[in-house]
Amino acid sequence: DIQMTQSPASLSASLGETVTIQCQASEDIYSGLAWYQQKPGKSPQLLIYGASSLQDGVPSRFSGSGSGTQYSLKISSMQTEDEGVYFCQQGLKYPFTFGSGTKLEIK
Amino acid sequence: EVQLKESGPGLVQPSQTLSLTCTVSGFSLTDYSVHWVRQPPGKGLEWMGVMWSGGSTAYNSALKSRLSISRDTSKSQVFLKMNSLQTEDTAIYYCTRDSYYFDYWGQGVMVTVSS
């Protein structure tokens, strides 16, 4: 199975701050990566797919980058509504696997 | 509007079988695949398996011996059955639509395995 290692596990950021979350795959996933945001008591929501494509309706302050085994999600200006848990997910091979999550809070 | 909704029992006894239904609207099961993903309380996400739009299935090898996914396209429903449940199967179970990635999710159904 492809292991997805996410860092950091938790993060606090001030309003307007730039935030970066990292995700490392155990093998090359050829940009087959998505990022999801999950708020308490809610289902995950797709933010980024194909490593860098923004899902419809997602604010442009979210962006994704990376290739091979290393990927990142950037929030260019932290907002209150961005609090939540963020997961990466590889969609290249069965079983599709997720990172362990990054809990993002407002400082 | 695309919607997915999970339904099923909230409590299952150990060693029993879990049966869940995902009812979809706003799209056809013959055009889009539907996956099942679960999340133990306070933990991460685990992919369980998929009903491909063509009618075939694929399962997480860790669950394959216990898991079965089927569908009824006329009712726009996808079914999950998992046997020999244990306490570690306590989780929120989600169905989610595949548009190369998981673009729409159901609200989830909490399943507790306990006697």
Short mmCIF file of C-alpha atoms in Angstrom, two decimals:
data_model
loop_
_atom_site.label_atom_id
_atom_site.label_comp_id
_atom_site.label_asym_id
_atom_site.label_seq_id
_atom_site.Cartn_x
_atom_site.Cartn_y
_atom_site.Cartn_z
CA ASP A 1 0.00 0.00 0.00
CA ILE A 2 1.12 3.58 -0.65
CA GLN A 3 1.73 5.33 2.68
CA MET A 4 0.87 9.02 2.92
CA THR A 5 2.81 10.93 5.59
CA GLN A 6 1.38 14.31 6.46
CA SER A 7 3.01 17.10 8.46
CA PRO A 8 2.61 18.84 10.75
CA ALA A 9 -0.02 17.01 12.78
CA SER A 10 -1.31 20.32 14.12
CA LEU A 11 -0.78 23.96 13.37
CA SER A 12 -2.03 27.29 14.62
CA ALA A 13 -1.95 30.38 12.46
CA SER A 14 -2.91 34.02 12.79
CA LEU A 15 -5.48 35.68 10.56
CA GLY A 16 -3.87 36.61 7.26
CA GLU A 17 -0.90 34.31 7.77
CA THR A 18 0.30 31.94 5.06
CA VAL A 19 -0.03 28.27 5.97
CA THR A 20 1.65 25.28 4.34
CA ILE A 21 0.86 21.62 4.92
CA GLN A 22 3.07 18.86 3.55
CA CYS A 23 2.26 15.38 2.31
CA GLN A 24 4.81 12.75 1.33
CA ALA A 25 3.94 9.56 -0.53
CA SER A 26 5.93 6.35 -0.07
CA GLU A 27 6.31 6.11 -3.86
CA ASP A 28 5.81 8.28 -6.92
CA ILE A 29 2.08 9.03 -7.31
CA TYR A 30 2.43 11.09 -10.51
CA SER A 31 0.36 14.02 -9.18
CA GLY A 32 -2.51 11.71 -8.30
CA LEU A 33 -3.18 13.64 -5.12
CA ALA A 34 -6.15 15.40 -3.59
CA TRP A 35 -6.59 17.62 -0.54
CA TYR A 36 -9.74 17.68 1.60
CA GLN A 37 -10.92 19.93 4.42
CA GLN A 38 -13.07 18.54 7.21
CA LYS A 39 -14.84 20.68 9.80
CA PRO A 40 -16.11 19.24 13.08
CA GLY A 41 -19.15 17.05 12.61
CA LYS A 42 -19.04 17.45 8.82
CA SER A 43 -17.99 15.35 5.85
CA PRO A 44 -14.69 16.03 4.08
CA GLN A 45 -14.81 18.55 1.24
CA LEU A 46 -12.60 18.39 -1.84
CA LEU A 47 -10.29 21.38 -2.17
CA ILE A 48 -7.58 20.39 -4.65
CA TYR A 49 -7.31 17.50 -7.14
CA GLY A 50 -4.58 16.39 -9.49
CA ALA A 51 -2.12 17.96 -7.02
CA SER A 52 -2.78 21.53 -8.16
CA SER A 53 -6.28 21.96 -9.65
CA LEU A 54 -8.71 23.99 -7.58
CA GLN A 55 -12.14 22.43 -7.11
CA ASP A 56 -15.07 24.61 -8.21
CA GLY A 57 -16.21 26.98 -5.49
CA VAL A 58 -13.04 26.73 -3.41
CA PRO A 59 -11.48 30.13 -2.58
CA SER A 60 -8.40 31.04 -4.60
CA ARG A 61 -6.32 31.44 -1.41
CA PHE A 62 -6.02 27.64 -1.48
CA SER A 63 -3.39 26.19 -3.79
CA GLY A 64 -1.62 22.89 -4.24
CA SER A 65 1.75 21.99 -5.66
CA GLY A 66 4.23 19.17 -5.88
CA SER A 67 5.23 16.17 -7.91
CA GLY A 68 6.67 12.70 -7.47
CA THR A 69 6.43 11.91 -3.79
CA GLN A 70 6.29 15.43 -2.29
CA TYR A 71 3.18 17.62 -2.23
CA SER A 72 1.96 20.65 -0.36
CA LEU A 73 -1.19 22.63 0.29
CA LYS A 74 -0.90 26.37 0.81
CA ILE A 75 -3.42 28.78 2.27
CA SER A 76 -2.20 32.23 1.29
CA SER A 77 -4.11 34.25 3.88
CA MET A 78 -5.59 32.34 6.81
CA GLN A 79 -9.26 33.05 7.50
CA THR A 80 -11.41 32.01 10.47
CA GLU A 81 -13.44 29.67 8.29
CA ASP A 82 -10.28 27.76 7.32
CA GLU A 83 -10.10 26.09 10.74
CA GLY A 84 -10.50 22.35 10.45
CA VAL A 85 -8.62 19.17 9.66
CA TYR A 86 -6.90 18.75 6.30
CA PHE A 87 -6.23 15.38 4.66
CA CYS A 88 -4.24 14.44 1.60
CA GLN A 89 -5.24 11.38 -0.46
CA GLN A 90 -3.57 9.43 -3.24
CA GLY A 91 -5.79 8.23 -6.06
CA LEU A 92 -3.20 6.33 -8.08
CA LYS A 93 -3.37 2.81 -6.70
CA TYR A 94 -5.65 0.59 -4.61
CA PRO A 95 -6.18 0.90 -1.79
CA PHE A 96 -6.65 4.65 -2.05
CA THR A 97 -4.96 6.00 1.06
CA PHE A 98 -5.18 9.15 3.12
CA GLY A 99 -2.72 11.09 5.22
CA SER A 100 -3.31 11.14 8.96
CA GLY A 101 -4.53 14.73 8.90
CA THR A 102 -3.39 18.19 9.95
CA LYS A 103 -5.48 20.08 12.48
CA LEU A 104 -5.42 23.79 11.67
CA GLU A 105 -6.53 26.34 14.25
CA ILE A 106 -6.59 30.12 14.55
CA LYS A 107 -3.93 31.50 16.86
CA GLU B 1 -28.31 18.85 -7.17
CA VAL B 2 -25.94 16.02 -6.35
CA GLN B 3 -26.72 14.31 -3.06
CA LEU B 4 -25.67 11.13 -1.32
CA LYS B 5 -27.27 9.86 1.87
CA GLU B 6 -26.21 6.91 3.99
CA SER B 7 -28.68 4.94 6.07
CA GLY B 8 -28.47 1.95 8.35
CA PRO B 9 -28.45 0.83 11.96
CA GLY B 10 -26.57 2.91 14.47
CA LEU B 11 -25.74 -0.07 16.68
CA VAL B 12 -24.49 -3.49 15.68
CA GLN B 13 -23.54 -6.33 18.00
CA PRO B 14 -20.05 -7.85 17.81
CA SER B 15 -19.73 -10.67 15.26
CA GLN B 16 -22.87 -9.50 13.44
CA THR B 17 -23.23 -8.13 9.91
CA LEU B 18 -23.46 -4.45 9.04
CA SER B 19 -25.75 -3.41 6.20
CA LEU B 20 -25.69 0.15 4.92
CA THR B 21 -27.42 1.86 2.01
CA CYS B 22 -26.23 4.89 0.08
CA THR B 23 -29.06 6.58 -1.82
CA VAL B 24 -27.93 9.03 -4.46
CA SER B 25 -29.68 11.74 -6.45
CA GLY B 26 -28.64 14.23 -9.09
CA PHE B 27 -26.53 11.70 -11.01
CA SER B 28 -26.70 8.18 -12.35
CA LEU B 29 -24.84 5.21 -10.89
CA THR B 30 -24.08 4.11 -14.45
CA ASP B 31 -22.20 7.38 -15.06
CA TYR B 32 -20.32 7.75 -11.76
CA SER B 33 -18.69 5.35 -9.35
CA VAL B 34 -19.42 5.40 -5.62
CA HIS B 35 -16.92 4.63 -2.89
CA TRP B 36 -17.26 3.81 0.78
CA VAL B 37 -14.89 5.49 3.26
CA ARG B 38 -14.96 5.18 7.04
CA GLN B 39 -13.59 7.23 9.91
CA PRO B 40 -13.23 5.95 13.49
CA PRO B 41 -14.12 8.64 16.05
CA GLY B 42 -11.38 11.27 16.21
CA LYS B 43 -9.21 9.43 13.69
CA GLY B 44 -8.33 9.43 10.01
CA LEU B 45 -10.04 8.21 6.86
CA GLU B 46 -9.93 4.65 5.51
CA TRP B 47 -10.98 3.75 1.97
CA MET B 48 -13.09 0.60 2.01
CA GLY B 49 -14.11 -0.12 -1.53
CA VAL B 50 -15.85 1.03 -4.69
CA MET B 51 -18.77 0.22 -6.95
CA TRP B 52 -17.53 1.24 -10.37
CA SER B 53 -20.01 2.77 -12.80
CA GLY B 54 -19.66 -0.28 -15.03
CA GLY B 55 -20.84 -2.56 -12.24
CA SER B 56 -17.58 -4.09 -11.04
CA THR B 57 -16.17 -3.66 -7.56
CA ALA B 58 -12.82 -3.28 -5.81
CA TYR B 59 -12.05 -3.64 -2.13
CA ASN B 60 -9.40 -2.71 0.38
CA SER B 61 -7.46 -5.93 0.83
CA ALA B 62 -7.53 -5.37 4.61
CA LEU B 63 -11.33 -5.74 4.52
CA LYS B 64 -11.88 -7.83 1.41
CA SER B 65 -12.73 -11.08 3.19
CA ARG B 66 -15.54 -9.38 5.14
CA LEU B 67 -16.84 -6.78 2.69
CA SER B 68 -19.33 -6.78 -0.14
CA ILE B 69 -20.59 -3.83 -2.20
CA SER B 70 -23.54 -4.04 -4.57
CA ARG B 71 -26.07 -1.73 -6.19
CA ASP B 72 -29.57 -1.30 -7.52
CA THR B 73 -29.37 1.22 -10.35
CA SER B 74 -33.16 1.44 -10.68
CA LYS B 75 -33.35 2.73 -7.10
CA SER B 76 -30.09 4.73 -7.29
CA GLN B 77 -28.75 2.82 -4.32
CA VAL B 78 -25.38 1.34 -3.41
CA PHE B 79 -25.17 -1.20 -0.63
CA LEU B 80 -22.39 -2.12 1.77
CA LYS B 81 -22.34 -5.34 3.75
CA MET B 82 -19.58 -6.22 6.16
CA ASN B 83 -19.60 -9.28 8.37
CA SER B 84 -17.88 -10.33 11.60
CA LEU B 85 -17.94 -6.82 13.02
CA GLN B 86 -15.66 -5.99 15.93
CA THR B 87 -15.39 -2.95 18.19
CA GLU B 88 -12.65 -1.53 15.98
CA ASP B 89 -15.23 -1.24 13.19
CA THR B 90 -16.95 1.52 15.16
CA ALA B 91 -16.79 4.50 12.83
CA ILE B 92 -18.63 7.02 10.72
CA TYR B 93 -19.30 5.42 7.36
CA TYR B 94 -19.44 7.69 4.31
CA CYS B 95 -20.36 7.10 0.69
CA THR B 96 -18.75 9.43 -1.79
CA ARG B 97 -18.94 10.06 -5.52
CA ASP B 98 -15.96 9.48 -7.73
CA SER B 99 -15.15 12.13 -10.27
CA TYR B 100 -11.53 10.99 -10.37
CA TYR B 101 -11.50 12.23 -6.83
CA PHE B 102 -14.16 12.29 -4.11
CA ASP B 103 -16.11 15.38 -5.07
CA TYR B 104 -19.39 14.81 -3.20
CA TRP B 105 -19.84 13.07 0.14
CA GLY B 106 -22.83 11.92 2.13
CA GLN B 107 -23.36 13.20 5.65
CA GLY B 108 -22.14 9.92 7.08
CA VAL B 109 -23.75 7.40 9.40
CA MET B 110 -22.29 6.60 12.80
CA VAL B 111 -22.08 2.87 13.45
CA THR B 112 -21.23 1.62 16.94
CA VAL B 113 -20.25 -1.99 17.48
CA SER B 114 -21.19 -2.95 21.01
CA SER B 115 -23.10 -5.57 22.93
#
